[in-house]
Amino acid sequence: SQTIHQWPATLVQPVGSPLSLECTVEGTSNPNLYWYRQAAGRGLQLLFYSVGIGQISSEVPQNLSASRPQDRQFILSSKKLLLSDSGFYLCAWSVVGAAYGYTFGSGTRLTVV
Amino acid sequence: KQEVTQIPAALSVPEGENLVLNCSFTDSAIYNLQWFRQDPGKGLTSLLLIQSSQREQTSGRLNASLDKSSGRSTLYIAASQPGDSATYLCAVRLGGGADGLTFGKGTHLIIQP
């Protein structure tokens, strides 16, 4: 069966510090991978998606970047965090086909102080 | 641009009642629609997925319907229980490619014992 792992679960970082969040998927090959952010009162916002190794698409301009160094690994990064980067970050995967939905990880609560 | 609206934003009812949560979307050319549950501080758990060619899906006490032409979906919860308390999110997928889901802001549901 397919599983998705996301870590860390919580993170408190000072403004201006770097960030690295990691997501890995097991039990599937060549998945589409996604990073979402959930901010209070704003719902879920798609940040990045990837259809393969090294292929990253960004949905919104921001202080963050994403990378996919391996087929089932997706990393969200920042060189210098801003207060506005605080939020709940969720990784997800999917495959092509109307019968298939999205599967989400357990999320990372990031607080920038 | 696809927009997804969920009504009501919050709902509090006594245990045992049957509930209907509503979701509407502006672009009827969807690929599929997915209902999720989110517990506080947790990731998203998929409840039901309805393909664009389908009218409804059922899982236990949950039934989701889809009326693509009118841009509406409903999630019906029968015989509600305190354990059903959570935020319920509706999300639509526009195409079969790697594009992400578009989410509503959710319905926060509280079932009173």
PDB file of C-alpha atoms in Angstrom:
ATOM      1  CA  SER A   1       0.000   0.000   0.000  1.00  0.00           C
ATOM      2  CA  GLN A   2       1.017   3.583  -0.555  1.00  0.00           C
ATOM      3  CA  THR A   3       2.100   5.778   2.329  1.00  0.00           C
ATOM      4  CA  ILE A   4       3.317   9.332   2.597  1.00  0.00           C
ATOM      5  CA  HIS A   5       5.684  10.595   5.256  1.00  0.00           C
ATOM      6  CA  GLN A   6       6.195  14.204   6.176  1.00  0.00           C
ATOM      7  CA  TRP A   7       8.526  15.709   8.763  1.00  0.00           C
ATOM      8  CA  PRO A   8       9.019  17.403  11.079  1.00  0.00           C
ATOM      9  CA  ALA A   9       5.547  17.619  12.611  1.00  0.00           C
ATOM     10  CA  THR A  10       6.192  20.988  14.230  1.00  0.00           C
ATOM     11  CA  LEU A  11       8.876  23.600  13.770  1.00  0.00           C
ATOM     12  CA  VAL A  12       9.569  26.963  15.388  1.00  0.00           C
ATOM     13  CA  GLN A  13      12.095  29.036  13.494  1.00  0.00           C
ATOM     14  CA  PRO A  14      13.357  32.622  13.860  1.00  0.00           C
ATOM     15  CA  VAL A  15      12.863  35.171  11.102  1.00  0.00           C
ATOM     16  CA  GLY A  16      15.703  35.014   8.609  1.00  0.00           C
ATOM     17  CA  SER A  17      16.612  31.392   9.270  1.00  0.00           C
ATOM     18  CA  PRO A  18      16.574  28.698   6.554  1.00  0.00           C
ATOM     19  CA  LEU A  19      13.902  26.043   6.141  1.00  0.00           C
ATOM     20  CA  SER A  20      13.823  22.496   4.881  1.00  0.00           C
ATOM     21  CA  LEU A  21      10.704  20.323   5.007  1.00  0.00           C
ATOM     22  CA  GLU A  22      10.803  16.831   3.579  1.00  0.00           C
ATOM     23  CA  CYS A  23       8.165  14.540   2.156  1.00  0.00           C
ATOM     24  CA  THR A  24       8.594  10.967   0.923  1.00  0.00           C
ATOM     25  CA  VAL A  25       6.154   8.579  -0.693  1.00  0.00           C
ATOM     26  CA  GLU A  26       6.272   4.794  -0.565  1.00  0.00           C
ATOM     27  CA  GLY A  27       4.508   2.173  -2.626  1.00  0.00           C
ATOM     28  CA  THR A  28       4.122   4.033  -5.906  1.00  0.00           C
ATOM     29  CA  SER A  29       6.315   5.097  -8.780  1.00  0.00           C
ATOM     30  CA  ASN A  30       6.442   8.414 -10.603  1.00  0.00           C
ATOM     31  CA  PRO A  31       3.749  10.110  -8.543  1.00  0.00           C
ATOM     32  CA  ASN A  32       2.753  13.732  -8.958  1.00  0.00           C
ATOM     33  CA  LEU A  33       3.829  15.536  -5.794  1.00  0.00           C
ATOM     34  CA  TYR A  34       2.419  18.696  -4.257  1.00  0.00           C
ATOM     35  CA  TRP A  35       3.099  21.207  -1.496  1.00  0.00           C
ATOM     36  CA  TYR A  36       0.122  23.061  -0.015  1.00  0.00           C
ATOM     37  CA  ARG A  37      -0.039  25.690   2.697  1.00  0.00           C
ATOM     38  CA  GLN A  38      -2.986  26.163   5.003  1.00  0.00           C
ATOM     39  CA  ALA A  39      -3.142  29.551   6.691  1.00  0.00           C
ATOM     40  CA  ALA A  40      -5.800  30.510   9.205  1.00  0.00           C
ATOM     41  CA  GLY A  41      -8.914  31.798   7.472  1.00  0.00           C
ATOM     42  CA  ARG A  42      -7.460  31.379   3.991  1.00  0.00           C
ATOM     43  CA  GLY A  43      -7.984  27.737   3.162  1.00  0.00           C
ATOM     44  CA  LEU A  44      -5.543  25.477   1.352  1.00  0.00           C
ATOM     45  CA  GLN A  45      -3.275  27.054  -1.228  1.00  0.00           C
ATOM     46  CA  LEU A  46      -1.241  25.096  -3.767  1.00  0.00           C
ATOM     47  CA  LEU A  47       2.409  26.213  -3.639  1.00  0.00           C
ATOM     48  CA  PHE A  48       4.311  23.797  -5.885  1.00  0.00           C
ATOM     49  CA  TYR A  49       3.770  20.641  -7.862  1.00  0.00           C
ATOM     50  CA  SER A  50       6.107  18.215  -9.590  1.00  0.00           C
ATOM     51  CA  VAL A  51       5.530  15.602 -12.295  1.00  0.00           C
ATOM     52  CA  GLY A  52       9.031  14.129 -12.151  1.00  0.00           C
ATOM     53  CA  ILE A  53      12.587  14.402 -10.868  1.00  0.00           C
ATOM     54  CA  GLY A  54      13.862  17.941 -11.178  1.00  0.00           C
ATOM     55  CA  GLN A  55      10.552  19.229 -12.600  1.00  0.00           C
ATOM     56  CA  ILE A  56       8.959  21.892 -10.393  1.00  0.00           C
ATOM     57  CA  SER A  57       6.039  24.189 -11.129  1.00  0.00           C
ATOM     58  CA  SER A  58       5.252  27.122  -8.890  1.00  0.00           C
ATOM     59  CA  GLU A  59       1.712  28.356  -8.436  1.00  0.00           C
ATOM     60  CA  VAL A  60       2.369  31.570  -6.552  1.00  0.00           C
ATOM     61  CA  PRO A  61       5.373  33.879  -6.228  1.00  0.00           C
ATOM     62  CA  GLN A  62       6.803  33.636  -2.758  1.00  0.00           C
ATOM     63  CA  ASN A  63       9.764  33.255  -0.469  1.00  0.00           C
ATOM     64  CA  LEU A  64       9.813  29.463  -0.828  1.00  0.00           C
ATOM     65  CA  SER A  65      11.260  26.973  -3.294  1.00  0.00           C
ATOM     66  CA  ALA A  66      10.810  23.262  -3.919  1.00  0.00           C
ATOM     67  CA  SER A  67      13.001  20.475  -5.217  1.00  0.00           C
ATOM     68  CA  ARG A  68      12.542  16.840  -6.204  1.00  0.00           C
ATOM     69  CA  PRO A  69      15.927  15.130  -6.043  1.00  0.00           C
ATOM     70  CA  GLN A  70      14.465  11.601  -6.210  1.00  0.00           C
ATOM     71  CA  ASP A  71      11.285  10.130  -7.680  1.00  0.00           C
ATOM     72  CA  ARG A  72       9.521   9.851  -4.343  1.00  0.00           C
ATOM     73  CA  GLN A  73      11.111  12.729  -2.424  1.00  0.00           C
ATOM     74  CA  PHE A  74       9.840  16.301  -2.366  1.00  0.00           C
ATOM     75  CA  ILE A  75      11.520  19.093  -0.400  1.00  0.00           C
ATOM     76  CA  LEU A  76      10.248  22.556   0.497  1.00  0.00           C
ATOM     77  CA  SER A  77      12.915  25.136   1.292  1.00  0.00           C
ATOM     78  CA  SER A  78      13.572  28.736   2.104  1.00  0.00           C
ATOM     79  CA  LYS A  79      16.852  30.612   2.456  1.00  0.00           C
ATOM     80  CA  LYS A  80      15.407  33.226   4.820  1.00  0.00           C
ATOM     81  CA  LEU A  81      12.049  32.793   6.536  1.00  0.00           C
ATOM     82  CA  LEU A  82       9.550  35.616   6.909  1.00  0.00           C
ATOM     83  CA  LEU A  83       6.835  35.943   9.547  1.00  0.00           C
ATOM     84  CA  SER A  84       4.288  35.473   6.773  1.00  0.00           C
ATOM     85  CA  ASP A  85       5.677  31.984   6.056  1.00  0.00           C
ATOM     86  CA  SER A  86       4.022  30.679   9.220  1.00  0.00           C
ATOM     87  CA  GLY A  87       1.342  28.116   8.541  1.00  0.00           C
ATOM     88  CA  PHE A  88       0.480  24.460   8.193  1.00  0.00           C
ATOM     89  CA  TYR A  89       2.315  22.816   5.289  1.00  0.00           C
ATOM     90  CA  LEU A  90       0.942  19.699   3.673  1.00  0.00           C
ATOM     91  CA  CYS A  91       2.527  17.376   1.153  1.00  0.00           C
ATOM     92  CA  ALA A  92       0.348  15.295  -1.171  1.00  0.00           C
ATOM     93  CA  TRP A  93       0.643  12.827  -4.025  1.00  0.00           C
ATOM     94  CA  SER A  94      -1.578  11.688  -6.851  1.00  0.00           C
ATOM     95  CA  VAL A  95      -1.503   9.800 -10.131  1.00  0.00           C
ATOM     96  CA  VAL A  96      -3.293  10.482 -13.402  1.00  0.00           C
ATOM     97  CA  GLY A  97      -6.827   9.117 -13.686  1.00  0.00           C
ATOM     98  CA  ALA A  98     -10.303  10.270 -12.661  1.00  0.00           C
ATOM     99  CA  ALA A  99     -10.679   7.304 -10.317  1.00  0.00           C
ATOM    100  CA  TYR A 100      -7.719   8.405  -8.243  1.00  0.00           C
ATOM    101  CA  GLY A 101      -7.725  11.025  -5.575  1.00  0.00           C
ATOM    102  CA  TYR A 102      -5.075  12.883  -3.687  1.00  0.00           C
ATOM    103  CA  THR A 103      -3.418  11.506  -0.557  1.00  0.00           C
ATOM    104  CA  PHE A 104      -2.071  13.946   1.999  1.00  0.00           C
ATOM    105  CA  GLY A 105       0.633  13.715   4.606  1.00  0.00           C
ATOM    106  CA  SER A 106       0.171  14.566   8.262  1.00  0.00           C
ATOM    107  CA  GLY A 107       1.472  18.120   7.862  1.00  0.00           C
ATOM    108  CA  THR A 108       4.110  20.386   9.416  1.00  0.00           C
ATOM    109  CA  ARG A 109       3.104  23.266  11.664  1.00  0.00           C
ATOM    110  CA  LEU A 110       5.643  26.037  11.029  1.00  0.00           C
ATOM    111  CA  THR A 111       5.787  29.038  13.336  1.00  0.00           C
ATOM    112  CA  VAL A 112       8.193  31.813  12.413  1.00  0.00           C
ATOM    113  CA  VAL A 113       9.048  34.033  15.384  1.00  0.00           C
TER     114      VAL A 113
ATOM    115  CA  LYS B   1     -10.545  30.530 -12.360  1.00  0.00           C
ATOM    116  CA  GLN B   2     -12.265  27.776 -10.401  1.00  0.00           C
ATOM    117  CA  GLU B   3     -13.763  28.833  -7.080  1.00  0.00           C
ATOM    118  CA  VAL B   4     -15.169  26.461  -4.485  1.00  0.00           C
ATOM    119  CA  THR B   5     -17.600  27.576  -1.794  1.00  0.00           C
ATOM    120  CA  GLN B   6     -18.754  25.571   1.187  1.00  0.00           C
ATOM    121  CA  ILE B   7     -21.867  26.317   3.183  1.00  0.00           C
ATOM    122  CA  PRO B   8     -22.286  26.522   6.102  1.00  0.00           C
ATOM    123  CA  ALA B   9     -18.896  27.606   7.422  1.00  0.00           C
ATOM    124  CA  ALA B  10     -19.748  26.132  10.814  1.00  0.00           C
ATOM    125  CA  LEU B  11     -22.414  23.830  12.167  1.00  0.00           C
ATOM    126  CA  SER B  12     -23.199  22.563  15.659  1.00  0.00           C
ATOM    127  CA  VAL B  13     -25.895  19.930  16.132  1.00  0.00           C
ATOM    128  CA  PRO B  14     -26.880  17.315  18.728  1.00  0.00           C
ATOM    129  CA  GLU B  15     -25.805  13.732  18.298  1.00  0.00           C
ATOM    130  CA  GLY B  16     -28.017  11.532  16.114  1.00  0.00           C
ATOM    131  CA  GLU B  17     -29.070  14.119  13.563  1.00  0.00           C
ATOM    132  CA  ASN B  18     -28.685  13.641   9.831  1.00  0.00           C
ATOM    133  CA  LEU B  19     -26.604  16.396   8.222  1.00  0.00           C
ATOM    134  CA  VAL B  20     -26.056  17.900   4.810  1.00  0.00           C
ATOM    135  CA  LEU B  21     -22.919  19.829   3.957  1.00  0.00           C
ATOM    136  CA  ASN B  22     -22.896  21.815   0.750  1.00  0.00           C
ATOM    137  CA  CYS B  23     -20.193  22.530  -1.800  1.00  0.00           C
ATOM    138  CA  SER B  24     -20.508  24.608  -4.966  1.00  0.00           C
ATOM    139  CA  PHE B  25     -17.986  25.256  -7.734  1.00  0.00           C
ATOM    140  CA  THR B  26     -17.946  27.789 -10.537  1.00  0.00           C
ATOM    141  CA  ASP B  27     -16.478  25.742 -13.407  1.00  0.00           C
ATOM    142  CA  SER B  28     -18.571  22.641 -14.104  1.00  0.00           C
ATOM    143  CA  ALA B  29     -15.872  21.027 -16.283  1.00  0.00           C
ATOM    144  CA  ILE B  30     -14.360  19.117 -13.393  1.00  0.00           C
ATOM    145  CA  TYR B  31     -12.420  15.859 -13.548  1.00  0.00           C
ATOM    146  CA  ASN B  32     -13.452  14.642 -10.129  1.00  0.00           C
ATOM    147  CA  LEU B  33     -14.459  15.912  -6.697  1.00  0.00           C
ATOM    148  CA  GLN B  34     -13.097  14.752  -3.381  1.00  0.00           C
ATOM    149  CA  TRP B  35     -14.384  15.203   0.180  1.00  0.00           C
ATOM    150  CA  PHE B  36     -11.847  15.272   3.007  1.00  0.00           C
ATOM    151  CA  ARG B  37     -11.982  15.347   6.758  1.00  0.00           C
ATOM    152  CA  GLN B  38      -9.458  17.303   8.829  1.00  0.00           C
ATOM    153  CA  ASP B  39      -9.106  16.948  12.578  1.00  0.00           C
ATOM    154  CA  PRO B  40      -7.480  19.853  14.485  1.00  0.00           C
ATOM    155  CA  GLY B  41      -3.751  20.052  13.776  1.00  0.00           C
ATOM    156  CA  LYS B  42      -3.830  17.010  11.511  1.00  0.00           C
ATOM    157  CA  GLY B  43      -3.547  16.250   7.821  1.00  0.00           C
ATOM    158  CA  LEU B  44      -6.409  15.551   5.445  1.00  0.00           C
ATOM    159  CA  THR B  45      -8.165  12.201   5.352  1.00  0.00           C
ATOM    160  CA  SER B  46      -9.969  11.346   2.137  1.00  0.00           C
ATOM    161  CA  LEU B  47     -13.599  10.365   2.671  1.00  0.00           C
ATOM    162  CA  LEU B  48     -15.119  10.013  -0.777  1.00  0.00           C
ATOM    163  CA  LEU B  49     -14.144  10.657  -4.380  1.00  0.00           C
ATOM    164  CA  ILE B  50     -16.728  11.164  -7.128  1.00  0.00           C
ATOM    165  CA  GLN B  51     -15.618  10.973 -10.734  1.00  0.00           C
ATOM    166  CA  SER B  52     -17.151  13.464 -13.155  1.00  0.00           C
ATOM    167  CA  SER B  53     -19.193  10.652 -14.755  1.00  0.00           C
ATOM    168  CA  GLN B  54     -20.687   9.565 -11.438  1.00  0.00           C
ATOM    169  CA  ARG B  55     -23.667  10.905  -9.467  1.00  0.00           C
ATOM    170  CA  GLU B  56     -22.867   9.677  -5.995  1.00  0.00           C
ATOM    171  CA  GLN B  57     -20.609   7.624  -3.777  1.00  0.00           C
ATOM    172  CA  THR B  58     -21.289   5.989  -0.432  1.00  0.00           C
ATOM    173  CA  SER B  59     -19.095   4.862   2.430  1.00  0.00           C
ATOM    174  CA  GLY B  60     -20.753   3.725   5.628  1.00  0.00           C
ATOM    175  CA  ARG B  61     -22.821   6.603   7.029  1.00  0.00           C
ATOM    176  CA  LEU B  62     -21.483   9.012   4.394  1.00  0.00           C
ATOM    177  CA  ASN B  63     -23.028   9.703   1.027  1.00  0.00           C
ATOM    178  CA  ALA B  64     -21.715  12.276  -1.437  1.00  0.00           C
ATOM    179  CA  SER B  65     -23.619  13.414  -4.502  1.00  0.00           C
ATOM    180  CA  LEU B  66     -22.491  15.373  -7.518  1.00  0.00           C
ATOM    181  CA  ASP B  67     -24.524  17.531  -9.893  1.00  0.00           C
ATOM    182  CA  LYS B  68     -21.918  18.739 -12.352  1.00  0.00           C
ATOM    183  CA  SER B  69     -24.253  20.801 -14.485  1.00  0.00           C
ATOM    184  CA  SER B  70     -25.315  22.946 -11.554  1.00  0.00           C
ATOM    185  CA  GLY B  71     -21.863  22.982  -9.967  1.00  0.00           C
ATOM    186  CA  ARG B  72     -22.925  21.389  -6.701  1.00  0.00           C
ATOM    187  CA  SER B  73     -22.002  18.548  -4.394  1.00  0.00           C
ATOM    188  CA  THR B  74     -23.457  17.537  -1.061  1.00  0.00           C
ATOM    189  CA  LEU B  75     -22.061  15.388   1.704  1.00  0.00           C
ATOM    190  CA  TYR B  76     -24.752  13.616   3.703  1.00  0.00           C
ATOM    191  CA  ILE B  77     -23.856  12.297   7.160  1.00  0.00           C
ATOM    192  CA  ALA B  78     -26.393   9.933   8.680  1.00  0.00           C
ATOM    193  CA  ALA B  79     -26.922   9.469  12.406  1.00  0.00           C
ATOM    194  CA  SER B  80     -24.126  11.855  13.409  1.00  0.00           C
ATOM    195  CA  GLN B  81     -21.797  10.965  16.276  1.00  0.00           C
ATOM    196  CA  PRO B  82     -19.429  13.079  18.423  1.00  0.00           C
ATOM    197  CA  GLY B  83     -16.527  11.406  16.602  1.00  0.00           C
ATOM    198  CA  ASP B  84     -17.728  13.050  13.392  1.00  0.00           C
ATOM    199  CA  SER B  85     -16.669  16.432  14.786  1.00  0.00           C
ATOM    200  CA  ALA B  86     -14.046  17.839  12.407  1.00  0.00           C
ATOM    201  CA  THR B  87     -13.637  20.216   9.491  1.00  0.00           C
ATOM    202  CA  TYR B  88     -14.943  18.858   6.194  1.00  0.00           C
ATOM    203  CA  LEU B  89     -13.298  20.064   3.000  1.00  0.00           C
ATOM    204  CA  CYS B  90     -14.515  19.810  -0.561  1.00  0.00           C
ATOM    205  CA  ALA B  91     -11.970  19.892  -3.391  1.00  0.00           C
ATOM    206  CA  VAL B  92     -12.291  19.742  -7.172  1.00  0.00           C
ATOM    207  CA  ARG B  93      -9.801  18.585  -9.745  1.00  0.00           C
ATOM    208  CA  LEU B  94     -10.110  20.310 -13.106  1.00  0.00           C
ATOM    209  CA  GLY B  95      -8.007  18.070 -15.302  1.00  0.00           C
ATOM    210  CA  GLY B  96      -6.322  14.698 -15.501  1.00  0.00           C
ATOM    211  CA  GLY B  97      -2.832  16.101 -15.410  1.00  0.00           C
ATOM    212  CA  ALA B  98      -0.744  17.259 -12.513  1.00  0.00           C
ATOM    213  CA  ASP B  99      -2.781  20.337 -11.657  1.00  0.00           C
ATOM    214  CA  GLY B 100      -3.594  20.577  -7.996  1.00  0.00           C
ATOM    215  CA  LEU B 101      -6.931  20.543  -6.282  1.00  0.00           C
ATOM    216  CA  THR B 102      -8.987  23.660  -5.654  1.00  0.00           C
ATOM    217  CA  PHE B 103     -10.372  23.628  -2.123  1.00  0.00           C
ATOM    218  CA  GLY B 104     -13.278  25.244  -0.367  1.00  0.00           C
ATOM    219  CA  LYS B 105     -12.636  26.778   3.036  1.00  0.00           C
ATOM    220  CA  GLY B 106     -14.445  23.965   4.788  1.00  0.00           C
ATOM    221  CA  THR B 107     -17.337  23.382   7.142  1.00  0.00           C
ATOM    222  CA  HIS B 108     -16.392  23.174  10.817  1.00  0.00           C
ATOM    223  CA  LEU B 109     -18.727  20.569  12.311  1.00  0.00           C
ATOM    224  CA  ILE B 110     -19.373  20.009  16.016  1.00  0.00           C
ATOM    225  CA  ILE B 111     -21.576  17.136  17.151  1.00  0.00           C
ATOM    226  CA  GLN B 112     -22.798  17.645  20.695  1.00  0.00           C
ATOM    227  CA  PRO B 113     -23.040  14.490  22.856  1.00  0.00           C
TER     228      PRO B 113
END
